Every structure is written in C-alpha cells, then in structure tokens.
Amino acid sequence: MKRVLTVSITVLSVLGIALYLNRGEISVALMRRIAAQTIFSDTIGTLSDGLHVALCGTGSPYPDPTRAGPCTAIIAGQRLFIVDSGRGSADIIARMGLQSGRIEAVLLTHFHSDHIDGLAQLAEQHWVAWKAKTPLLVIGPPGVDRVVGGLNEAYALNGMYRTAHHGPDVASPSGFGMTAQPFAMSDGQPSAIILDEGGLRITAFAVNHEPVRPAVGYRFDYQGRSVVVSGDTGKSDNLVRMATGADLLVHEAISPRLAGVLEETARASGRTDVAHIFRDPLSFHTPPSVAADEATQARVHALVFTHFIPPLPIRTLEGPFLGDARERFSGPLFVGRDGDLFSLPAQKGPLQVQNLLN
Ligand SMILES: [Zn+2]
Ligand SMILES: [Zn+2]
C-alpha cells in the first residue's frame, strides 16, 4: 500500500513538472481553441426570431473599468443596429459575438463625446475584420454628417496605410470609414420614422437634454414586440408618450445622492471646477426614481438602467444608486451590465435574460 502511494505521488510529481515545463506550449494550444470559439463566433445566427437588446456599453463619460461607454445593440430578427458607440464598445460588441460586418446602421442619439468615442474603432473593425465593401452607415439627427466627416478625415491616412499594407482585397478603399445619413427632424418636431420596411419600424423621438439639441431616443417595433432606448435625457413627457406599452425600456440614469458624494469630495479637496462636473449633469439626466415613475406611467413591461452616473465600483452601491426605484415600478427592473442580452420572442413569450461575457 505504502509502495503504491509512493509511486502515485512520483507519477503525479513528474506529470506536474512536465505540465509546468510545457506551460507555454499548452497556453498556445489553448489560445488556438479559444480563438476558434471567439473570433468567428456568430451570436445572431443562434438567436430565434424576435427583438433582442444587447448592452455593448453601460457606462458614461466618467472613467469606469467595469463598463464601456454608452452602446446598445438592437437585433431585430437577423438585422443588427447599434445605438451609440462609446469608448471600448467595439470590444464588447466583438466579445459578445456580434459580428460588426453584420451592422446595418449605427444610430446616434446625440453628439456628446461619450456617445461617439468608439465610432472610429467600430468603423475600423467593420472595414478590415469583415472586408466591408461599403462604409459603415451612421444615421443621426442633423449634425451627424459633421461628426462622420471629421472622423473620416482624422483616419484618412490610417486608411491609406491599411490598404497599402493588406492590399485592396482585404482593406478595400470603398469600405473605409463611415457614411452619414442625417434624418430630418425640425426643432419642436416630436418624432420621425427613420426606417419602416421588412416588418421593422424605427422611430426617432425628441428627448430633453438641453442645451444639447437635437437629442433623440429610438423606438424599435418588430414582430409585435417593442423596445425603447432613451438616449440621454432628463424627465421627458415625449419619452413617456413614445414608450407607452413598450416591452422593454432601456433608460439612462444618474444618482443625485452618489453624484453628490463626488461633488462634496471634490469641494473638500478645493476643486470647485471638478465639483461642477459632478453637479451639472443633474440638470439633463434622470434619477432612477423618476425613470421608474415614467416607466409606470408609460405602462412598459420591463425597465433596464444603463449609462450609469457616477460609476459603481462596488456592486453593493447598486442599492443606494436605485434609491426607491424598485418601489415605484412593479415590473422587472434590471441594473444593466456590459454583455447583457435581453430577448423578446416574436409576437409573445417571456423576456429572457443572459450575460454573454460571463
Ligand atoms: Zn452620455
Ligand atoms: Zn449626453
């Protein structure tokens, strides 16, 4: 018995040493397998018909190691749309298996930096990783052409280098960059249908993000299901009107209490300028309790918070962030996280939720 034990320990030790000495090669083999599973994975191809919402960025302008900048992907059947592209969101899109070559259009809600920081990276992935032959389409209110034109110019030299290096078959000059498509929406106009075909209707609607004007949210209607993305907004009657009866409302949120903690900290450090940065957003964002009231008023079925101001570095801050929102809205209420996928089966069926990054 003692001899068997000694032999077993010796064999295990030799195996352990062999694994340790070959750890580099074992890692390369693992990398090969992980790459095959991730680089070309296609989440959309696996989804059943319906309306799906993928959170590709739930952060805000503040540095946040756990959340990319604002980004919400909408999948209607097999059609992929991206609402806003904040910093790092192209990484989340790729990690969720949402192939950027499938993007039909990016829809911008407004032109604050946090909503466009990731656009160029997304356009680059769309172009080179997926051999696009036409530029990434970017739809938005008037002004989108100026944003897209500026980014195209900033990345023009990069485009020439890539084509020269990879060749036009891989990096075709015709697929470089983005094309802007502004939709008409005059001041005071409450909403505009920007796409209505193939059973999918997308409606842009004005929200309240003064002094940013225009600023819009989007409503998606497909196969009897509906999703509304608030964009950046303070309390908005027009949002309530447009969200009426929606299956899912994806709403931005600011916590006056937690933003106040940061403001006080900045003031105590003698940084009144930074204190302003923490206080000013209260005028054009929505506290969770108010968004919950609006969701109740609009009779939406489920509410998801995104665009967290301030960031929540500790998970236990979610309670203080939400305040009494859960008491004010009786339906399912979610604290959105990067990688969350919400699925509404066509016509009817319960909301399904999973996280594709876990
Ligand atoms: Zn924002
Ligand atoms: Zn904004």
Coordinates of C-alpha atoms and ligand atoms in Angstrom, one line a residue:
M1 CA 0.0 0.0 0.0
K2 CA 2.8 2.3 1.0
R3 CA 4.7 1.5 -2.2
V4 CA 1.6 2.2 -4.4
L5 CA 1.2 5.6 -2.7
T6 CA 4.9 6.4 -3.3
V7 CA 4.6 5.5 -7.0
S8 CA 1.4 7.6 -7.4
I9 CA 3.0 10.6 -5.8
T10 CA 6.1 10.2 -8.0
V11 CA 3.9 9.9 -11.2
L12 CA 1.9 13.0 -10.2
S13 CA 5.0 14.9 -9.5
V14 CA 6.6 14.0 -12.8
L15 CA 3.3 15.0 -14.6
G16 CA 3.1 18.3 -12.7
I17 CA 6.7 19.1 -13.6
A18 CA 6.1 18.2 -17.3
L19 CA 3.0 20.4 -17.4
Y20 CA 4.9 23.3 -15.7
L21 CA 7.8 23.0 -18.2
N22 CA 5.5 23.0 -21.1
R23 CA 3.1 25.7 -19.9
G24 CA 4.0 28.0 -22.7
E25 CA 3.1 25.4 -25.4
I26 CA -0.1 24.4 -23.6
S27 CA -1.2 28.0 -23.5
V28 CA -0.6 28.3 -27.2
A29 CA -2.8 25.3 -27.8
L30 CA -5.5 26.8 -25.5
M31 CA -5.2 30.1 -27.4
R32 CA -5.9 28.3 -30.6
R33 CA -9.1 26.7 -29.2
I34 CA -10.3 30.0 -27.6
A35 CA -9.6 31.9 -30.8
A36 CA -11.6 29.5 -32.9
Q37 CA -14.5 29.8 -30.5
T38 CA -14.5 33.6 -30.2
I39 CA -13.1 35.4 -33.2
F40 CA -15.6 34.0 -35.7
S41 CA -18.5 33.3 -33.3
D42 CA -21.8 34.5 -34.5
T43 CA -24.3 35.1 -31.7
I44 CA -27.0 36.5 -34.1
G45 CA -27.0 33.3 -36.1
T46 CA -28.0 31.4 -33.0
L47 CA -30.9 33.6 -31.9
S48 CA -34.5 32.8 -32.5
D49 CA -36.8 35.3 -34.3
G50 CA -37.7 38.2 -32.1
L51 CA -36.4 41.5 -30.8
H52 CA -33.2 41.4 -28.8
V53 CA -31.3 44.0 -26.9
A54 CA -27.6 43.6 -26.2
L55 CA -25.8 46.0 -23.9
C56 CA -22.5 46.8 -25.5
G57 CA -21.7 49.6 -23.1
T58 CA -23.4 50.7 -19.9
G59 CA -21.0 53.4 -18.8
S60 CA -21.0 57.2 -19.1
P61 CA -18.3 59.9 -19.7
Y62 CA -16.7 59.0 -16.4
P63 CA -13.7 56.6 -16.3
D64 CA -15.2 53.2 -15.4
P65 CA -13.1 50.0 -15.5
T66 CA -16.2 47.7 -15.5
R67 CA -18.4 49.5 -18.1
A68 CA -17.6 50.6 -21.7
G69 CA -19.1 53.8 -23.0
P70 CA -22.8 54.1 -24.0
C71 CA -23.8 51.4 -26.6
T72 CA -27.0 49.4 -27.1
A73 CA -27.3 46.9 -29.8
I74 CA -30.7 46.0 -31.2
I75 CA -31.2 42.8 -33.1
A76 CA -34.5 42.5 -35.0
G77 CA -34.7 39.0 -36.5
Q78 CA -31.2 38.8 -38.1
R79 CA -30.8 42.6 -38.5
L80 CA -28.2 44.4 -36.3
F81 CA -28.3 48.0 -35.3
I82 CA -26.1 49.8 -32.8
V83 CA -27.4 52.8 -30.9
D84 CA -24.4 55.0 -29.9
S85 CA -20.8 53.8 -29.7
G86 CA -18.9 54.9 -26.6
R87 CA -15.3 54.1 -25.7
G88 CA -14.5 50.4 -25.7
S89 CA -17.9 49.4 -27.1
A90 CA -16.4 47.9 -30.2
D91 CA -14.5 45.5 -27.9
I92 CA -17.7 44.5 -26.1
I93 CA -19.6 44.1 -29.5
A94 CA -16.8 41.7 -30.6
R95 CA -16.7 39.8 -27.3
M96 CA -20.5 39.3 -27.4
G97 CA -20.1 37.6 -30.8
L98 CA -21.9 40.4 -32.6
Q99 CA -20.1 40.5 -35.9
S100 CA -19.5 44.1 -36.8
G101 CA -19.7 43.1 -40.5
R102 CA -23.4 42.5 -39.9
I103 CA -24.2 46.1 -38.7
E104 CA -26.9 47.6 -40.9
A105 CA -26.5 51.0 -39.3
V106 CA -25.3 52.9 -36.3
L107 CA -27.9 55.2 -34.9
L108 CA -26.6 58.2 -32.9
T109 CA -28.8 59.8 -30.2
H110 CA -26.7 63.0 -30.0
F111 CA -23.1 64.0 -30.3
H112 CA -21.7 64.2 -26.8
S113 CA -18.2 62.7 -26.8
D114 CA -19.2 59.7 -24.7
H115 CA -21.6 58.5 -27.4
I116 CA -19.2 58.8 -30.3
D117 CA -15.8 57.9 -28.7
G118 CA -15.9 54.3 -30.1
L119 CA -17.2 55.1 -33.6
A120 CA -13.8 55.1 -35.3
Q121 CA -12.8 51.8 -33.8
L122 CA -16.1 50.2 -34.8
A123 CA -15.7 51.5 -38.3
E124 CA -12.2 50.1 -38.5
Q125 CA -13.4 46.6 -37.3
H126 CA -16.3 46.7 -39.7
W127 CA -13.9 47.6 -42.6
V128 CA -10.8 45.4 -42.1
A129 CA -12.1 42.5 -39.9
W130 CA -15.1 41.9 -42.1
K131 CA -13.8 43.0 -45.5
A132 CA -16.6 45.6 -45.9
K133 CA -17.0 47.0 -49.4
T134 CA -19.1 49.9 -48.3
P135 CA -18.6 52.3 -45.4
L136 CA -20.3 51.9 -42.1
L137 CA -23.7 53.7 -42.3
V138 CA -24.2 56.2 -39.4
I139 CA -27.7 57.6 -39.1
G140 CA -28.5 60.5 -36.8
P141 CA -30.1 63.9 -36.4
P142 CA -28.8 66.9 -38.3
G143 CA -25.1 67.3 -37.4
V144 CA -24.2 63.6 -37.9
D145 CA -22.6 64.5 -41.3
R146 CA -20.2 66.8 -39.5
V147 CA -19.2 64.2 -36.9
V148 CA -18.7 61.5 -39.5
G149 CA -16.9 63.8 -41.9
G150 CA -14.4 64.8 -39.2
L151 CA -13.7 61.3 -38.1
N152 CA -13.2 60.1 -41.7
E153 CA -10.7 62.9 -42.2
A154 CA -8.9 62.1 -39.0
Y155 CA -8.5 58.5 -40.0
A156 CA -7.8 59.0 -43.7
L157 CA -4.1 58.4 -43.5
N158 CA -4.7 55.3 -41.5
G159 CA -7.0 54.1 -44.3
M160 CA -4.3 54.6 -46.9
Y161 CA -1.7 52.7 -44.8
R162 CA -4.0 49.7 -44.2
T163 CA -4.9 49.4 -47.9
A164 CA -1.2 49.6 -48.9
H165 CA -0.3 47.0 -46.3
H166 CA -3.1 44.4 -46.5
G167 CA -4.0 45.1 -50.2
P168 CA -7.3 46.2 -51.6
D169 CA -8.9 42.7 -51.4
V170 CA -8.7 42.8 -47.6
A171 CA -8.9 46.6 -47.0
S172 CA -10.9 47.9 -49.9
P173 CA -10.8 51.7 -50.2
S174 CA -14.5 51.6 -51.0
G175 CA -15.2 50.1 -47.5
F176 CA -13.2 52.6 -45.5
G177 CA -14.8 54.8 -42.8
M178 CA -18.4 55.8 -42.5
T179 CA -21.2 57.3 -44.4
A180 CA -23.5 59.8 -42.7
Q181 CA -27.3 59.8 -43.2
P182 CA -29.0 62.6 -41.4
F183 CA -32.7 62.4 -40.9
A184 CA -34.9 65.5 -41.0
M185 CA -36.2 66.5 -37.6
S186 CA -37.1 70.1 -37.2
D187 CA -36.9 71.8 -33.8
G188 CA -40.1 71.0 -31.9
Q189 CA -41.0 68.0 -34.0
P190 CA -41.7 65.2 -31.5
S191 CA -40.8 62.2 -33.7
A192 CA -39.8 60.9 -37.1
I193 CA -39.9 57.5 -38.6
I194 CA -36.5 56.8 -40.0
L195 CA -37.0 53.2 -41.2
D196 CA -40.1 51.2 -42.0
E197 CA -39.5 48.1 -44.0
G198 CA -39.3 44.3 -43.7
G199 CA -41.6 44.4 -40.6
L200 CA -39.2 46.6 -38.7
R201 CA -40.1 50.2 -37.8
I202 CA -37.5 52.5 -36.2
T203 CA -38.8 55.9 -34.8
A204 CA -36.6 58.6 -33.5
F205 CA -38.1 60.9 -30.9
A206 CA -37.0 64.1 -29.2
V207 CA -35.9 64.0 -25.6
N208 CA -34.9 66.6 -23.1
H209 CA -31.1 67.0 -22.9
E210 CA -30.8 70.8 -23.0
P211 CA -28.6 72.5 -24.1
V212 CA -27.9 69.6 -26.4
R213 CA -30.3 69.9 -29.3
P214 CA -31.2 67.8 -31.2
A215 CA -31.1 64.9 -28.8
V216 CA -33.2 61.8 -29.6
G217 CA -34.2 58.4 -28.3
Y218 CA -35.2 55.5 -30.5
R219 CA -38.2 53.1 -30.5
F220 CA -38.0 49.8 -32.4
D221 CA -41.1 47.8 -33.3
Y222 CA -40.7 44.3 -34.7
Q223 CA -43.0 41.2 -34.8
G224 CA -45.4 42.6 -32.2
R225 CA -42.5 43.5 -29.8
S226 CA -41.1 46.9 -28.9
V227 CA -38.0 48.3 -27.3
V228 CA -37.3 51.9 -26.5
V229 CA -33.8 53.4 -25.9
S230 CA -34.0 56.7 -24.0
G231 CA -30.7 58.2 -25.2
D232 CA -29.5 60.9 -22.8
T233 CA -32.5 62.8 -21.2
G234 CA -33.9 64.5 -18.2
K235 CA -37.6 63.9 -17.4
S236 CA -39.4 63.8 -20.7
D237 CA -43.1 63.7 -21.5
N238 CA -42.3 62.8 -25.1
L239 CA -40.4 59.8 -23.9
V240 CA -43.4 58.6 -21.8
R241 CA -45.6 59.0 -24.9
M242 CA -43.2 57.1 -27.2
A243 CA -42.5 54.4 -24.6
T244 CA -46.2 53.7 -24.0
G245 CA -46.8 49.9 -23.9
A246 CA -43.2 49.0 -24.8
D247 CA -42.0 45.6 -23.8
L248 CA -38.6 47.0 -22.7
L249 CA -37.4 50.5 -21.8
V250 CA -33.6 51.0 -21.7
H251 CA -33.1 54.1 -19.7
E252 CA -30.1 56.2 -18.7
A253 CA -29.7 57.1 -15.0
I254 CA -28.0 59.4 -12.6
S255 CA -27.9 59.1 -8.9
P256 CA -28.2 62.6 -7.3
R257 CA -27.1 61.1 -4.0
L258 CA -23.9 59.4 -5.3
A259 CA -23.1 62.3 -7.6
G260 CA -23.4 64.5 -4.5
V261 CA -20.8 62.4 -2.7
L262 CA -18.3 63.0 -5.5
E263 CA -19.2 66.7 -5.6
E264 CA -18.6 67.1 -1.9
T265 CA -15.3 65.2 -2.1
A266 CA -14.1 67.5 -4.9
R267 CA -15.2 70.6 -3.0
A268 CA -13.4 69.3 0.2
S269 CA -10.3 68.9 -2.0
G270 CA -10.5 72.6 -3.1
R271 CA -11.5 71.5 -6.7
T272 CA -14.7 73.6 -7.2
D273 CA -14.2 73.2 -11.0
V274 CA -14.5 69.4 -10.7
A275 CA -17.3 69.8 -8.3
H276 CA -19.2 71.5 -11.1
I277 CA -18.6 68.5 -13.4
F278 CA -20.3 66.2 -10.8
R279 CA -23.2 68.6 -10.2
D280 CA -24.0 69.9 -13.7
P281 CA -25.2 66.5 -15.2
L282 CA -28.2 66.5 -12.8
S283 CA -29.9 69.1 -15.0
F284 CA -30.1 66.9 -18.0
H285 CA -30.1 63.3 -16.8
T286 CA -32.8 61.3 -15.0
P287 CA -32.7 59.8 -11.4
P288 CA -33.8 56.2 -11.3
S289 CA -36.9 57.0 -9.2
V290 CA -38.1 59.5 -11.9
A291 CA -37.4 57.0 -14.7
A292 CA -39.3 54.3 -12.7
D293 CA -42.3 56.7 -12.4
E294 CA -42.1 57.4 -16.2
A295 CA -41.9 53.6 -16.9
T296 CA -45.0 53.1 -14.7
Q297 CA -46.8 55.9 -16.4
A298 CA -46.0 54.5 -19.8
R299 CA -47.0 51.0 -18.7
V300 CA -43.8 49.5 -20.0
H301 CA -43.3 45.8 -19.1
A302 CA -39.6 45.9 -18.1
L303 CA -37.0 48.5 -17.3
V304 CA -33.2 48.3 -17.7
F305 CA -30.9 51.0 -16.5
T306 CA -27.8 52.0 -18.4
H307 CA -25.4 55.0 -18.7
F308 CA -24.5 55.0 -15.0
I309 CA -23.6 58.3 -13.5
P310 CA -21.5 58.1 -11.4
P311 CA -19.7 54.7 -11.9
L312 CA -20.4 52.0 -9.3
P313 CA -17.0 50.5 -8.5
I314 CA -18.6 48.3 -5.7
R315 CA -21.6 46.2 -6.5
T316 CA -23.3 47.0 -3.2
L317 CA -23.6 50.6 -4.4
E318 CA -26.4 49.5 -6.7
G319 CA -29.0 49.7 -3.9
P320 CA -28.2 53.3 -3.0
F321 CA -28.0 54.1 -6.7
L322 CA -31.5 52.8 -7.4
G323 CA -33.0 54.5 -4.3
D324 CA -36.7 53.7 -4.2
A325 CA -37.0 52.9 -8.0
R326 CA -38.0 49.3 -7.3
E327 CA -40.9 50.5 -5.2
R328 CA -42.0 52.9 -8.0
F329 CA -42.0 50.4 -10.8
S330 CA -43.7 47.0 -10.3
G331 CA -42.3 45.2 -13.4
P332 CA -38.9 43.5 -13.8
L333 CA -36.1 46.1 -13.2
F334 CA -32.5 45.5 -14.2
V335 CA -29.2 47.1 -13.4
G336 CA -27.7 46.8 -16.9
R337 CA -24.2 45.3 -17.3
D338 CA -21.9 45.1 -20.3
G339 CA -22.7 41.8 -22.1
D340 CA -26.4 41.6 -21.0
L341 CA -28.7 40.2 -23.7
F342 CA -32.5 40.6 -23.3
S343 CA -34.6 38.6 -25.7
L344 CA -38.2 39.1 -26.6
P345 CA -39.5 36.2 -28.7
A346 CA -41.6 37.2 -31.8
Q347 CA -45.2 38.0 -31.0
K348 CA -45.3 36.8 -27.4
G349 CA -43.4 34.9 -24.8
P350 CA -41.5 35.9 -21.6
L351 CA -38.5 38.1 -21.6
Q352 CA -35.3 36.1 -21.4
V353 CA -32.1 37.5 -19.9
Q354 CA -28.5 36.2 -20.1
N355 CA -25.0 37.7 -20.0
L356 CA -22.7 36.8 -22.9
L357 CA -19.5 37.8 -21.2
N358 CA -19.9 35.6 -18.1
Ligands
ZN1 ZN -24.0 60.4 -22.3
ZN2 ZN -25.3 63.5 -23.4

